[in-house]
Structure formats: structure tokens, C-alpha cells
């Protein structure tokens, strides 16, 4: 949230290339001659897909009023084993996605 | 020429500085405060009171780590808030002021109200209720009640996940803030402290400074005191007046105040008068010469003092300028870093975020309104989360950071999950519930549509209101209590209990407040049978057969406790149907 309302985001944030007025400043501070172009944000893409998938699953599960009976029927079937298994699988999925994002970033950097 | 005489008395005044503090620590209260002041913990520039910042400064770690640990420890039920307020009250700040000591000295300030409020808040035990320990009812962890239920596993898992996530966030934040802070913030702090010390150092080097300037009076007084004894000895009444001018000529070299020196010749002349000897004209000349010399010295001394003060001011000014320059350099550096970051890692533009928020709000609300039922809010929130998630993908593909969009997606998903859970929990009657048989205002139950309670406590009261009733209950685990209402009412209850492994008891009331416990299948007139699926069926009739009201209670419960309250009359007249 604070990333979004801290400072002027609307002017410079929209322009990928440095504005002409700021170019001399960059030279003065011994910055590299050409600032790299913004990269594709793979983490945002992957996590966006995952969260959108979770949201879509939730939409399907709560799709119609009679879905409540299905949801209610799930709960009595839960046991300690299934819950622990679910938690482990969730953690595994988180690790998998994080690792995937890391690999994508790595590939991007070495390219 | 005269300055060397100014210096020697100074050490004599220096030891007088700590003397007042030593004298202040006389009573017990002040001893306590001097102890807390000596702990080496000084409240720094923090968020609330600066206690965490002080601890961090003492341990030489990032204050964020200390704050994070305090939060996590507090969530586990440790009275962190109260102890924090206590530390705030008794620890000194950078000026050495302790709020509690100030309050005891009847010196009040707003911070003390804050400390009092924080202490009161700290007395509210909100920690254990939030995470883990207090979140699980004791019964769910008792093996006799069906062991670890799915709910307890879920709660423990959720607590562990919350703790892990908190720790991760804290460590990450600490690392994150430590990296850019290293070249910047500590340096400014360092220079700030160095600059604070600078005047003192220069003062020591030049033999003056604020401390010396403040001592001006004392130094002179001491200088006078040092010279006075010799003086008075030489000018004792037995002294010959001829000696006086010679000694008086020495006087200008002593750093006495003009007023003091002024009295000396007078006392000298008085001494002379007491001896009935008038001062010789040459003595007057000598005195005049001395006055002249002294006046010259005074001018010189004033000039020297002014010079010293100017030098001090210049040093302070220089330190201030350096501090400002460093701060400006740091700010410029940070601004440049921010600018580079904006260029190489641009955020999603505010306008795009606004568009996404608008679409999510409209789509979510429209979905929720489309089909109005208990799941509608969850459905709408899931749709909004889907919009946010897809916008994250778009932002990433367009090479924009999506920090706020990710935050919005996760927050909306969490809200949607909660909104979906609430109706499920309500349908499953998790918690403590009460059913009245024969009360037509409660929703009716039937064999095909029973009152379902997955976990929790249930009290079934059979009302003696002349209206026959039937209740069907299907339970997972927990405790169920069946009782006539009121307890001494003569209600006929035909009870059918089918259970896998619940403990089924009979509680016999003798009408005088005493209880007797027994297993229900040991009671006369209670029939038990084994069903084909391995469950046990108890059939009991409680209360007189000719009672005004007849109720039928059918309970199907997997595990836990079931107890049937039987009034004295009922236990004697109970019989099979």
C-alpha cells in the first residue's frame, strides 16, 4: 500500500526512459551511461496467475446458493490427517511457486 | 601574561560538577532511579517512548528486530505492553529525564498520561486469545473427547503459519531496512553524535568552551579563594602597612573580579586605619598604578573571553553546517536511488490502479447482488480478487511493479475466505447452542433435516408447556445435555441415542441439590442394542408416563459426552415405552 501512496508516482513512474531534465543529474552522479530498461516482472505474473486461480476456485465453490450444502458437507469429512495434509500441500505449493519465480528471475538475469 | 593564572584554579572547580548528583541520590527513590539510569539503557528516538530503540541501541541491532520480537512475544500472551510502559516510566531519555521520577516530583507532562494508558491497555490479556494456546478449547485436546479434532489441527496450523509469516516479515523488513540504512542513517546518527561532542572536545583543547564559560563566575571565585588566604595572612592587623602596597601590586595577577579586588584595597586601608597609620602618598601612587594595571588586564581578559566564545560559536556553527551538509547529501543520495528505482523498476501507475480498483468494485458488487444468499458476499469478493489477480499478471507483463495490486489481491482473497467460512460455521452450529423442545418459535427438525452440530456444546431443554415436541440432532463431537425445563418439571422424555463412542451418563437429581452420576445403560428401564454398523443405541424414557407433556428426543452423535438429567421423581418412575 505504501508503495503506492508515498510519493509522486504519476509523472516519472509512467515514463520508462529518464526524462530529459533529469539526464544531467544521472551523468553527474557517475551513473551508468544507459539505465537498463525495466524488465518483465515475472514474480508479479506468476503470483497473479496463482492468486487469480485461487479466486476462480473460490468463485466456483461459492457459485450458487446450493453450494453451501456442499461446503458444509466437506467439513465433517475433515480429519486431523486431511487438515495436516492440506497444510503441508499448501506450504509445498508456496515453496514451489516461490522457487519457480526465483528460477525465472535467475534466467532473466543471466540472459 | 595574565591567562596562565586563570588556568590553575579550573581543576578545583571541576570536581564540584558531579557533587550535586551524588547528593541527589540520597533517598531510596533516587537510588532506584540512579540504578535504572545506570543500566545503560537510554530511551532513544523511537515510535512510542523509544524503549525498543533504546534496547536496540544497547544491543547494537536494528530497532525493527526488537519491535518484531516484542510483537511476536506479545501475541503469545507475554505482558509486553505493560512491561514496555513500565520501562518507559523508569528509563531515562537522552536528557536523563525519567517520567516516573518527574511525576514523583510533581512535574507533570503529557507523556505520563500515555504511559498510564499503555499500562492499563497492557493489563487487558488480549495476547493468548489471538493465537494458538487460548484459541483451542481445552476439550478438543483431551483424548477422551475424540482426540485431535480437525478443528484443533486447523487452529494449531493457522497459529503456526501466522507466527512463521510474522517472523518472516520482521526478519525481511529488518534486513531490508538494514541494507540501505548502513551507508545512510547510522552515519548521520554517528555524525550527529560526533557533532554533539565536538564543542566539548574543542573546548577541552582550547581550554574553554561552554562549560568553561558557565564556570566563569565560579572560576574567579575559586581563584579569589585560592589567593585570599595568603592575602589575608599578609594583611593581618599585625602587618606593617609598608608591605601592603607591594603585595597589592601583586594583586593584578590574580583573576579576581573587580568588585572583589575593589574591596581589598579598602579593607587594606581599613586595616591601616585600625593601626592608626595613614597611607603614605607613594602608597596611593602604587594603588593607582595597580588600578590602571588591573583595568588593562580586565580589558585584555574580556577580549580573551569574547574570543573564546566566538571560537565556541564558530565550532558549533561548523558542526551544525557539517551535519546539515551530510543530511542533505544523504537526502540527495536517497532521492537519486529513488529516481533510479523509478526508472528501472517503475510502479504501476496510479491511474491504472484506480481503473483496476473500479473494475473490481463494480464486478464484485454486481456479482454479490446478482444472487442474494448467504454466500453472495463471498462470491463478490472472489470476483474482485480475480480482477486484482489478473491485473497483477497484466502489470507484470507490462514491466510494472505490482506491490499494491498484490496486497489488494491477497486482502480480498482473505476477506472472501472469511465470508465463505462464516455461513458454513453457522450452518454447522460450531460453538455453544441451546434447543428447547416444545418451543414452536425454533425452527423445526425432522429425521431428514436434523439440527446439525459438528463441534460444540448443546443443551436440550424439554419444556413442560403442554405442547408435545420432537427434536432430531446430528452431532459430531462435543457435549450434549438433556434436561427437563424447569429441572423439577414432570415431563415425559422418550430419548433415543445412537452413538459410536460417546460417554452416555445419567445424572440423578434428588431435588435437594445433590447429584448422582451413573452410566445410562446401568439405569433400570434403559434398553441398549448394538446396530449393524457397530454403533450403540440407547432407548430411555424419563419422567412419568402420565405427564402432561410428552417429548421425543433423537440424538445421533459420534463422540464426546451425552448426559441425561433425571429428576428424583423421574428416576423412580422411569420405564420402558
mmCIF file of C-alpha atoms in Angstrom, chain A residues 1-4 6-19 22-23 25-26 29 31-32 35-49 51-59 61-68 71-72 75-80 82-84 87 91, chain B residues 148-151 153-154 156-158 161 336 338-351 353 357 370-375 378-379 381-383 385-386 388-390 392-404 406-407 409-410 413 420 423-424 427-428 430 452 454-455:
data_model
loop_
_atom_site.group_PDB
_atom_site.id
_atom_site.type_symbol
_atom_site.label_atom_id
_atom_site.label_comp_id
_atom_site.label_asym_id
_atom_site.label_seq_id
_atom_site.Cartn_x
_atom_site.Cartn_y
_atom_site.Cartn_z
ATOM 1 C CA UNK A 1 0.000 0.000 0.000
ATOM 2 C CA UNK A 2 2.709 2.461 0.965
ATOM 3 C CA UNK A 3 4.490 1.693 -2.263
ATOM 4 C CA UNK A 4 1.564 3.260 -3.922
ATOM 5 C CA UNK A 6 4.373 7.529 -0.821
ATOM 6 C CA UNK A 7 5.401 9.952 -3.466
ATOM 7 C CA UNK A 8 4.774 11.197 -6.935
ATOM 8 C CA UNK A 9 4.045 8.097 -8.859
ATOM 9 C CA UNK A 10 2.042 9.510 -11.674
ATOM 10 C CA UNK A 11 4.652 11.512 -13.539
ATOM 11 C CA UNK A 12 8.015 9.770 -13.530
ATOM 12 C CA UNK A 13 6.590 6.329 -12.795
ATOM 13 C CA UNK A 14 4.766 6.244 -16.084
ATOM 14 C CA UNK A 15 7.787 7.048 -18.214
ATOM 15 C CA UNK A 16 10.220 4.183 -18.719
ATOM 16 C CA UNK A 17 13.058 6.312 -20.150
ATOM 17 C CA UNK A 18 14.628 9.038 -17.988
ATOM 18 C CA UNK A 19 13.170 12.477 -18.711
ATOM 19 C CA UNK A 22 16.988 14.508 -15.148
ATOM 20 C CA UNK A 23 19.591 13.198 -17.557
ATOM 21 C CA UNK A 25 21.889 14.585 -12.854
ATOM 22 C CA UNK A 26 22.407 10.955 -13.776
ATOM 23 C CA UNK A 29 26.388 11.063 -10.110
ATOM 24 C CA UNK A 31 25.542 6.550 -13.056
ATOM 25 C CA UNK A 32 25.872 4.065 -15.902
ATOM 26 C CA UNK A 35 19.940 2.981 -17.471
ATOM 27 C CA UNK A 36 18.638 -0.545 -18.085
ATOM 28 C CA UNK A 37 15.170 -0.899 -19.495
ATOM 29 C CA UNK A 38 12.560 -2.104 -16.998
ATOM 30 C CA UNK A 39 12.381 -5.882 -17.032
ATOM 31 C CA UNK A 40 9.329 -8.113 -17.254
ATOM 32 C CA UNK A 41 8.112 -8.693 -13.706
ATOM 33 C CA UNK A 42 7.835 -12.474 -13.645
ATOM 34 C CA UNK A 43 7.064 -12.629 -9.951
ATOM 35 C CA UNK A 44 4.010 -10.436 -10.466
ATOM 36 C CA UNK A 45 2.871 -12.552 -13.410
ATOM 37 C CA UNK A 46 3.270 -15.909 -11.650
ATOM 38 C CA UNK A 47 1.773 -14.790 -8.336
ATOM 39 C CA UNK A 48 -1.014 -13.017 -10.203
ATOM 40 C CA UNK A 49 -1.873 -16.247 -12.033
ATOM 41 C CA UNK A 51 -3.963 -15.766 -6.856
ATOM 42 C CA UNK A 52 -6.363 -15.465 -9.790
ATOM 43 C CA UNK A 53 -6.613 -19.259 -9.875
ATOM 44 C CA UNK A 54 -7.376 -19.340 -6.150
ATOM 45 C CA UNK A 55 -10.023 -16.664 -6.650
ATOM 46 C CA UNK A 56 -11.541 -18.585 -9.567
ATOM 47 C CA UNK A 57 -11.681 -21.756 -7.448
ATOM 48 C CA UNK A 58 -13.404 -19.776 -4.717
ATOM 49 C CA UNK A 59 -15.883 -18.440 -7.264
ATOM 50 C CA UNK A 61 -17.064 -23.226 -4.850
ATOM 51 C CA UNK A 62 -19.448 -20.401 -3.937
ATOM 52 C CA UNK A 63 -21.041 -20.243 -7.394
ATOM 53 C CA UNK A 64 -24.662 -20.817 -6.471
ATOM 54 C CA UNK A 65 -26.763 -20.816 -3.280
ATOM 55 C CA UNK A 66 -26.957 -24.628 -3.077
ATOM 56 C CA UNK A 67 -23.156 -24.775 -2.944
ATOM 57 C CA UNK A 68 -23.404 -24.093 0.783
ATOM 58 C CA UNK A 71 -19.241 -26.749 1.618
ATOM 59 C CA UNK A 72 -20.982 -27.858 4.799
ATOM 60 C CA UNK A 75 -16.282 -30.078 6.992
ATOM 61 C CA UNK A 76 -17.434 -33.300 8.715
ATOM 62 C CA UNK A 77 -15.218 -35.268 6.371
ATOM 63 C CA UNK A 78 -12.152 -33.370 7.564
ATOM 64 C CA UNK A 79 -9.927 -35.204 9.976
ATOM 65 C CA UNK A 80 -6.634 -34.250 11.579
ATOM 66 C CA UNK A 82 -6.598 -34.404 5.987
ATOM 67 C CA UNK A 83 -6.049 -30.997 7.582
ATOM 68 C CA UNK A 84 -2.352 -31.645 8.174
ATOM 69 C CA UNK A 87 -1.449 -27.542 5.249
ATOM 70 C CA UNK A 91 3.220 -24.978 2.107
ATOM 71 C CA UNK B 148 -7.225 -34.179 17.996
ATOM 72 C CA UNK B 149 -10.136 -32.997 16.011
ATOM 73 C CA UNK B 150 -9.763 -31.438 12.599
ATOM 74 C CA UNK B 151 -10.585 -28.036 14.091
ATOM 75 C CA UNK B 153 -5.311 -29.196 13.938
ATOM 76 C CA UNK B 154 -6.581 -26.334 11.810
ATOM 77 C CA UNK B 156 -2.677 -25.010 15.563
ATOM 78 C CA UNK B 157 -1.704 -24.952 11.907
ATOM 79 C CA UNK B 158 -3.119 -21.467 11.423
ATOM 80 C CA UNK B 161 1.547 -20.203 9.926
ATOM 81 C CA UNK B 336 18.801 9.605 -6.630
ATOM 82 C CA UNK B 338 14.549 6.530 -5.677
ATOM 83 C CA UNK B 339 14.786 8.131 -9.089
ATOM 84 C CA UNK B 340 16.874 5.281 -10.491
ATOM 85 C CA UNK B 341 14.454 2.817 -8.968
ATOM 86 C CA UNK B 342 11.537 4.594 -10.575
ATOM 87 C CA UNK B 343 13.268 4.482 -13.917
ATOM 88 C CA UNK B 344 14.436 0.859 -13.838
ATOM 89 C CA UNK B 345 11.601 -0.583 -11.736
ATOM 90 C CA UNK B 346 8.538 1.519 -12.458
ATOM 91 C CA UNK B 347 5.408 1.083 -10.362
ATOM 92 C CA UNK B 348 2.013 0.503 -11.815
ATOM 93 C CA UNK B 349 0.698 3.998 -12.498
ATOM 94 C CA UNK B 350 -1.825 5.335 -10.035
ATOM 95 C CA UNK B 351 -4.359 5.794 -12.822
ATOM 96 C CA UNK B 353 -4.503 1.070 -10.189
ATOM 97 C CA UNK B 357 -9.983 -0.886 -8.266
ATOM 98 C CA UNK B 370 -26.986 -10.980 -8.733
ATOM 99 C CA UNK B 371 -27.915 -13.890 -6.423
ATOM 100 C CA UNK B 372 -28.695 -12.817 -2.893
ATOM 101 C CA UNK B 373 -27.976 -15.559 -0.404
ATOM 102 C CA UNK B 374 -25.579 -16.158 2.455
ATOM 103 C CA UNK B 375 -22.731 -16.915 0.048
ATOM 104 C CA UNK B 378 -18.009 -14.350 -0.613
ATOM 105 C CA UNK B 379 -18.870 -14.710 -4.292
ATOM 106 C CA UNK B 381 -15.177 -10.818 -3.064
ATOM 107 C CA UNK B 382 -13.835 -13.765 -5.057
ATOM 108 C CA UNK B 383 -14.736 -11.972 -8.284
ATOM 109 C CA UNK B 385 -9.904 -10.913 -6.136
ATOM 110 C CA UNK B 386 -9.931 -12.452 -9.606
ATOM 111 C CA UNK B 388 -6.978 -7.918 -8.950
ATOM 112 C CA UNK B 389 -5.058 -11.124 -9.709
ATOM 113 C CA UNK B 390 -5.437 -10.700 -13.459
ATOM 114 C CA UNK B 392 -1.178 -8.310 -11.420
ATOM 115 C CA UNK B 393 -0.459 -10.500 -14.427
ATOM 116 C CA UNK B 394 -1.031 -7.586 -16.795
ATOM 117 C CA UNK B 395 1.198 -5.266 -14.743
ATOM 118 C CA UNK B 396 3.997 -7.838 -14.701
ATOM 119 C CA UNK B 397 3.809 -8.343 -18.456
ATOM 120 C CA UNK B 398 3.911 -4.563 -18.961
ATOM 121 C CA UNK B 399 7.119 -4.416 -16.862
ATOM 122 C CA UNK B 400 5.492 -2.674 -13.936
ATOM 123 C CA UNK B 401 5.776 -3.494 -10.252
ATOM 124 C CA UNK B 402 2.500 -4.608 -8.728
ATOM 125 C CA UNK B 403 3.039 -4.187 -4.976
ATOM 126 C CA UNK B 404 -0.266 -2.564 -4.184
ATOM 127 C CA UNK B 406 -0.685 -7.892 -4.852
ATOM 128 C CA UNK B 407 -1.646 -6.510 -1.472
ATOM 129 C CA UNK B 409 -5.469 -9.344 -4.174
ATOM 130 C CA UNK B 410 -4.345 -11.107 -1.007
ATOM 131 C CA UNK B 413 -8.919 -13.258 -1.029
ATOM 132 C CA UNK B 420 -17.342 -18.086 2.817
ATOM 133 C CA UNK B 423 -22.153 -19.288 6.765
ATOM 134 C CA UNK B 424 -20.538 -22.725 6.922
ATOM 135 C CA UNK B 427 -24.775 -23.978 9.434
ATOM 136 C CA UNK B 428 -22.631 -26.401 11.417
ATOM 137 C CA UNK B 430 -19.978 -24.603 15.914
ATOM 138 C CA UNK B 452 -26.596 -30.403 12.791
ATOM 139 C CA UNK B 454 -20.271 -30.623 14.082
ATOM 140 C CA UNK B 455 -18.398 -29.499 17.189
#
